[in-house]
PDB file of C-alpha atoms in Angstrom:
ATOM      1  CA  MET A   1      13.365  23.194 -11.827  1.00 92.00           C
ATOM      2  CA  ILE A   2      14.002  23.188  -8.091  1.00 94.00           C
ATOM      3  CA  ALA A   3      11.433  21.527  -5.866  1.00 92.00           C
ATOM      4  CA  VAL A   4      10.923  21.063  -2.135  1.00 92.00           C
ATOM      5  CA  TYR A   5       8.959  18.233  -0.590  1.00 90.00           C
ATOM      6  CA  CYS A   6       7.794  18.707   2.910  1.00 88.00           C
ATOM      7  CA  PRO A   7       5.829  16.661   5.461  1.00 84.00           C
ATOM      8  CA  VAL A   8       3.152  19.008   6.807  1.00 85.00           C
ATOM      9  CA  TYR A   9       0.755  18.954   9.736  1.00 81.00           C
ATOM     10  CA  LEU A  10      -1.583  21.693   8.525  1.00 83.00           C
ATOM     11  CA  ARG A  11      -3.271  22.419  11.848  1.00 80.00           C
ATOM     12  CA  LEU A  12       0.124  23.023  13.435  1.00 82.00           C
ATOM     13  CA  GLU A  13       1.787  24.847  10.568  1.00 87.00           C
ATOM     14  CA  ILE A  14      -0.856  26.664   8.518  1.00 88.00           C
ATOM     15  CA  ASN A  15      -0.250  29.955  10.325  1.00 88.00           C
ATOM     16  CA  PHE A  16       3.354  30.336   9.192  1.00 89.00           C
ATOM     17  CA  LEU A  17       3.467  28.461   5.871  1.00 93.00           C
ATOM     18  CA  GLU A  18       3.110  31.635   3.794  1.00 94.00           C
ATOM     19  CA  GLU A  19       6.315  33.113   5.237  1.00 95.00           C
ATOM     20  CA  TRP A  20       8.111  29.800   4.646  1.00 95.00           C
ATOM     21  CA  LEU A  21       6.882  29.589   1.038  1.00 96.00           C
ATOM     22  CA  ILE A  22       7.878  33.163   0.204  1.00 96.00           C
ATOM     23  CA  HIS A  23      11.338  32.723   1.752  1.00 96.00           C
ATOM     24  CA  HIS A  24      12.055  29.659  -0.381  1.00 96.00           C
ATOM     25  CA  GLU A  25      10.498  31.126  -3.532  1.00 96.00           C
ATOM     26  CA  ASN A  26      12.973  34.006  -3.123  1.00 96.00           C
ATOM     27  CA  LEU A  27      15.747  31.399  -3.256  1.00 96.00           C
ATOM     28  CA  ASN A  28      14.360  30.153  -6.631  1.00 96.00           C
ATOM     29  CA  VAL A  29      12.324  27.162  -5.456  1.00 96.00           C
ATOM     30  CA  ASP A  30       9.819  26.541  -8.260  1.00 95.00           C
ATOM     31  CA  LYS A  31       7.546  23.884  -6.789  1.00 94.00           C
ATOM     32  CA  PHE A  32       6.424  22.629  -3.367  1.00 94.00           C
ATOM     33  CA  VAL A  33       4.958  19.212  -2.641  1.00 91.00           C
ATOM     34  CA  PHE A  34       3.321  18.929   0.771  1.00 89.00           C
ATOM     35  CA  CYS A  35       3.100  15.426   2.187  1.00 85.00           C
ATOM     36  CA  ILE A  36      -0.019  15.535   4.328  1.00 80.00           C
ATOM     37  CA  ASP A  37       0.086  13.037   7.167  1.00 64.00           C
ATOM     38  CA  ASP A  38      -3.341  11.575   7.975  1.00 52.00           C
ATOM     39  CA  ARG A  39      -2.355  11.148  11.604  1.00 50.00           C
ATOM     40  CA  ASP A  40      -2.403  14.940  11.882  1.00 49.00           C
ATOM     41  CA  ARG A  41      -6.110  14.944  12.605  1.00 47.00           C
ATOM     42  CA  SER A  42      -5.950  12.283  15.315  1.00 43.00           C
ATOM     43  CA  MET A  43      -4.310  14.817  17.627  1.00 40.00           C
ATOM     44  CA  PHE A  44      -7.718  16.234  18.349  1.00 40.00           C
ATOM     45  CA  GLN A  45     -10.321  13.460  18.362  1.00 40.00           C
ATOM     46  CA  ASP A  46     -11.065   9.898  17.393  1.00 38.00           C
ATOM     47  CA  VAL A  47     -11.604   9.198  13.694  1.00 37.00           C
ATOM     48  CA  GLU A  48     -15.340   8.641  14.109  1.00 38.00           C
ATOM     49  CA  SER A  49     -15.996  11.956  15.830  1.00 40.00           C
ATOM     50  CA  SER A  50     -13.420  14.212  14.214  1.00 44.00           C
ATOM     51  CA  LYS A  51     -14.670  17.641  13.242  1.00 43.00           C
ATOM     52  CA  HIS A  52     -11.843  17.736  10.701  1.00 44.00           C
ATOM     53  CA  ASN A  53     -13.158  14.920   8.471  1.00 48.00           C
ATOM     54  CA  ASN A  54     -14.365  17.243   5.696  1.00 50.00           C
ATOM     55  CA  PHE A  55     -10.921  18.743   5.181  1.00 46.00           C
ATOM     56  CA  TYR A  56      -9.271  15.359   4.745  1.00 44.00           C
ATOM     57  CA  LYS A  57     -12.011  13.987   2.509  1.00 48.00           C
ATOM     58  CA  ARG A  58     -11.892  17.074   0.299  1.00 47.00           C
ATOM     59  CA  TYR A  59      -8.149  17.383  -0.192  1.00 44.00           C
ATOM     60  CA  LEU A  60      -6.882  13.856   0.119  1.00 45.00           C
ATOM     61  CA  ASN A  61      -9.748  11.458  -0.671  1.00 45.00           C
ATOM     62  CA  VAL A  62      -8.865   9.778   2.604  1.00 45.00           C
ATOM     63  CA  ASN A  63     -10.710   6.632   3.598  1.00 49.00           C
ATOM     64  CA  LEU A  64     -11.282   7.575   7.220  1.00 47.00           C
ATOM     65  CA  ASN A  65     -11.861   3.978   8.285  1.00 51.00           C
ATOM     66  CA  LYS A  66      -8.257   3.081   7.446  1.00 49.00           C
ATOM     67  CA  ILE A  67      -6.643   5.731   9.612  1.00 47.00           C
ATOM     68  CA  SER A  68      -5.164   4.841  12.956  1.00 46.00           C
ATOM     69  CA  THR A  69      -6.959   6.325  15.940  1.00 45.00           C
ATOM     70  CA  HIS A  70      -3.654   6.890  17.706  1.00 42.00           C
ATOM     71  CA  LYS A  71      -4.005  10.025  19.814  1.00 46.00           C
ATOM     72  CA  TRP A  72      -1.173  12.419  20.339  1.00 49.00           C
ATOM     73  CA  VAL A  73      -0.658  14.068  23.661  1.00 55.00           C
ATOM     74  CA  LYS A  74      -0.811  17.809  23.238  1.00 57.00           C
ATOM     75  CA  LYS A  75       2.318  19.640  24.229  1.00 61.00           C
ATOM     76  CA  PRO A  76       2.037  22.748  26.375  1.00 62.00           C
ATOM     77  CA  PHE A  77       2.745  26.091  24.739  1.00 66.00           C
ATOM     78  CA  VAL A  78       2.123  24.771  21.189  1.00 69.00           C
ATOM     79  CA  ASP A  79      -0.477  26.494  19.015  1.00 72.00           C
ATOM     80  CA  TYR A  80      -2.663  23.697  17.666  1.00 71.00           C
ATOM     81  CA  SER A  81      -4.982  26.167  15.902  1.00 78.00           C
ATOM     82  CA  ASP A  82      -7.894  24.907  17.969  1.00 76.00           C
ATOM     83  CA  HIS A  83      -9.578  28.248  17.363  1.00 82.00           C
ATOM     84  CA  LEU A  84      -9.741  27.496  13.605  1.00 83.00           C
ATOM     85  CA  SER A  85     -12.566  25.517  12.065  1.00 82.00           C
ATOM     86  CA  ASP A  86     -12.219  23.118   9.128  1.00 72.00           C
ATOM     87  CA  ASN A  87     -13.471  25.898   6.882  1.00 82.00           C
ATOM     88  CA  ASP A  88     -10.802  28.266   8.208  1.00 88.00           C
ATOM     89  CA  ILE A  89      -8.039  25.726   7.516  1.00 85.00           C
ATOM     90  CA  GLU A  90      -9.486  24.936   4.065  1.00 81.00           C
ATOM     91  CA  SER A  91      -9.723  28.616   3.187  1.00 90.00           C
ATOM     92  CA  MET A  92      -6.176  29.350   4.346  1.00 91.00           C
ATOM     93  CA  PHE A  93      -4.781  26.343   2.485  1.00 89.00           C
ATOM     94  CA  ASP A  94      -6.752  27.209  -0.678  1.00 89.00           C
ATOM     95  CA  GLY A  95      -5.256  30.704  -0.514  1.00 93.00           C
ATOM     96  CA  LEU A  96      -1.755  29.266  -0.313  1.00 94.00           C
ATOM     97  CA  LYS A  97      -2.418  26.893  -3.200  1.00 92.00           C
ATOM     98  CA  ASN A  98      -3.804  29.749  -5.311  1.00 93.00           C
ATOM     99  CA  ASN A  99      -0.757  31.952  -4.699  1.00 94.00           C
ATOM    100  CA  HIS A 100       2.059  29.381  -4.773  1.00 94.00           C
ATOM    101  CA  ASN A 101       2.987  26.328  -6.844  1.00 93.00           C
ATOM    102  CA  ILE A 102       1.800  23.715  -4.333  1.00 91.00           C
ATOM    103  CA  SER A 103       0.642  20.159  -4.811  1.00 87.00           C
ATOM    104  CA  THR A 104      -0.263  17.659  -2.110  1.00 85.00           C
ATOM    105  CA  VAL A 105       0.453  13.994  -1.561  1.00 79.00           C
ATOM    106  CA  ASN A 106      -1.329  11.818   0.960  1.00 72.00           C
ATOM    107  CA  MET A 107       1.337  10.193   3.128  1.00 69.00           C
ATOM    108  CA  THR A 108      -0.553   6.891   3.128  1.00 65.00           C
ATOM    109  CA  ASP A 109      -0.365   6.881  -0.692  1.00 71.00           C
ATOM    110  CA  VAL A 110       3.390   6.861  -0.261  1.00 72.00           C
ATOM    111  CA  ILE A 111       3.645   4.350   2.559  1.00 67.00           C
ATOM    112  CA  SER A 112       1.048   2.306   4.381  1.00 63.00           C
ATOM    113  CA  ALA A 113      -0.039   3.606   7.784  1.00 54.00           C
ATOM    114  CA  CYS A 114       1.233   0.388   9.362  1.00 58.00           C
ATOM    115  CA  GLU A 115       4.694   0.683   7.790  1.00 64.00           C
ATOM    116  CA  LEU A 116       4.835   4.381   8.602  1.00 58.00           C
ATOM    117  CA  HIS A 117       4.069   3.665  12.259  1.00 56.00           C
ATOM    118  CA  LYS A 118       6.791   0.974  12.370  1.00 62.00           C
ATOM    119  CA  LEU A 119       9.334   3.381  10.921  1.00 60.00           C
ATOM    120  CA  LEU A 120       8.339   6.231  13.222  1.00 59.00           C
ATOM    121  CA  VAL A 121       8.612   4.163  16.404  1.00 58.00           C
ATOM    122  CA  SER A 122      11.815   2.435  15.348  1.00 62.00           C
ATOM    123  CA  ASN A 123      15.174   3.303  16.847  1.00 62.00           C
ATOM    124  CA  ASP A 124      15.932   5.543  13.884  1.00 59.00           C
ATOM    125  CA  PRO A 125      16.282   9.037  15.396  1.00 54.00           C
ATOM    126  CA  PHE A 126      16.757  10.666  11.975  1.00 52.00           C
ATOM    127  CA  ARG A 127      13.799   8.892  10.340  1.00 59.00           C
ATOM    128  CA  THR A 128      15.991   7.868   7.401  1.00 64.00           C
ATOM    129  CA  GLY A 129      13.569   5.081   6.447  1.00 68.00           C
ATOM    130  CA  VAL A 130      10.718   7.536   5.967  1.00 69.00           C
ATOM    131  CA  ALA A 131      13.004  10.076   4.286  1.00 72.00           C
ATOM    132  CA  ASN A 132      14.294   7.494   1.803  1.00 76.00           C
ATOM    133  CA  ILE A 133      10.786   6.313   0.935  1.00 77.00           C
ATOM    134  CA  LEU A 134       9.577   9.889   0.439  1.00 78.00           C
ATOM    135  CA  TYR A 135      12.566  10.726  -1.748  1.00 80.00           C
ATOM    136  CA  LYS A 136      12.009   7.703  -3.997  1.00 82.00           C
ATOM    137  CA  TYR A 137       8.312   8.478  -4.264  1.00 83.00           C
ATOM    138  CA  MET A 138       8.883  12.136  -5.153  1.00 84.00           C
ATOM    139  CA  THR A 139      11.537  11.465  -7.778  1.00 84.00           C
ATOM    140  CA  ASN A 140       9.377   8.763  -9.389  1.00 85.00           C
ATOM    141  CA  THR A 141       6.066  10.657  -9.394  1.00 85.00           C
ATOM    142  CA  HIS A 142       6.941  14.369  -9.693  1.00 86.00           C
ATOM    143  CA  SER A 143       9.326  15.962 -12.149  1.00 89.00           C
ATOM    144  CA  SER A 144      12.088  18.243 -10.975  1.00 90.00           C
ATOM    145  CA  ASP A 145      15.758  18.680 -11.730  1.00 90.00           C
ATOM    146  CA  TYR A 146      16.657  19.134  -8.056  1.00 90.00           C
ATOM    147  CA  TRP A 147      14.932  18.102  -4.831  1.00 89.00           C
ATOM    148  CA  PHE A 148      15.218  19.425  -1.302  1.00 90.00           C
ATOM    149  CA  ARG A 149      13.468  17.876   1.660  1.00 88.00           C
ATOM    150  CA  LEU A 150      12.578  20.327   4.416  1.00 89.00           C
ATOM    151  CA  ASP A 151      10.234  20.554   7.353  1.00 88.00           C
ATOM    152  CA  PRO A 152       8.124  23.711   7.492  1.00 89.00           C
ATOM    153  CA  ASP A 153      10.070  24.932  10.513  1.00 88.00           C
ATOM    154  CA  GLU A 154      13.357  24.695   8.579  1.00 91.00           C
ATOM    155  CA  PHE A 155      14.600  27.525   6.382  1.00 93.00           C
ATOM    156  CA  ILE A 156      17.445  27.322   3.898  1.00 93.00           C
ATOM    157  CA  TYR A 157      19.921  30.092   4.598  1.00 93.00           C
ATOM    158  CA  LEU A 158      22.586  30.712   1.985  1.00 93.00           C
ATOM    159  CA  ASN A 159      25.617  32.520   3.292  1.00 92.00           C
ATOM    160  CA  LYS A 160      27.720  32.585   0.149  1.00 93.00           C
ATOM    161  CA  TYR A 161      25.089  32.410  -2.618  1.00 95.00           C
ATOM    162  CA  LYS A 162      22.007  34.510  -3.397  1.00 95.00           C
ATOM    163  CA  THR A 163      19.853  31.658  -4.719  1.00 96.00           C
ATOM    164  CA  LEU A 164      19.717  27.889  -4.804  1.00 95.00           C
ATOM    165  CA  THR A 165      20.403  28.113  -8.523  1.00 95.00           C
ATOM    166  CA  ASP A 166      23.746  29.766  -7.722  1.00 95.00           C
ATOM    167  CA  LEU A 167      24.560  27.069  -5.167  1.00 93.00           C
ATOM    168  CA  ILE A 168      23.618  24.247  -7.544  1.00 93.00           C
ATOM    169  CA  THR A 169      25.678  25.743 -10.373  1.00 93.00           C
ATOM    170  CA  SER A 170      28.681  25.931  -8.069  1.00 92.00           C
ATOM    171  CA  LEU A 171      28.224  22.342  -6.897  1.00 91.00           C
ATOM    172  CA  GLU A 172      27.750  20.994 -10.406  1.00 90.00           C
ATOM    173  CA  SER A 173      31.041  22.545 -11.453  1.00 90.00           C
ATOM    174  CA  LYS A 174      32.634  20.450  -8.696  1.00 90.00           C
ATOM    175  CA  ASN A 175      30.759  17.250  -9.721  1.00 87.00           C
ATOM    176  CA  VAL A 176      28.763  17.151  -6.474  1.00 85.00           C
ATOM    177  CA  THR A 177      25.524  15.202  -6.959  1.00 79.00           C
ATOM    178  CA  CYS A 178      24.098  14.934  -3.446  1.00 78.00           C
ATOM    179  CA  ILE A 179      24.189  17.053  -0.295  1.00 78.00           C
ATOM    180  CA  ARG A 180      22.890  16.131   3.155  1.00 72.00           C
ATOM    181  CA  PHE A 181      22.253  18.942   5.598  1.00 68.00           C
TER     182      PHE A 181
END
């Protein structure tokens, strides 16, 4: 089995996740695990007044009192899906889950919000601390023969092989056990 784990900010990425899922399914990815980051919702409002509370309670059993109220500054020319309600996001995400092999993980189940913040503001431009923690969590809690870690704006493009299975078979014949892109 080939799996992909992916940190996702649903309000930013819901509109193009279907294309991303289909592309990687065509490369023989069997399972997707979306790591939902609670801080996603703080882009819009404070925790107490967020209109997005229902979504997070429903999908992640999030204790809203434990989430940082850190606000993100919106970037110009980025579609934050402000026109979508919680119900719209829930409906779109339910549709994806019904049509694709998707499970979700709450990022704060993997790493405490405090530790996550420390790692994200550290001088680690490649976020290797977070990546290593996510990898260990995924391999210990979800079964798969092979793991890929991608962001939803990253697409695997295979020049020489038709599928990831072909690539993995080729690498195994050469005793390669780990690849970093």
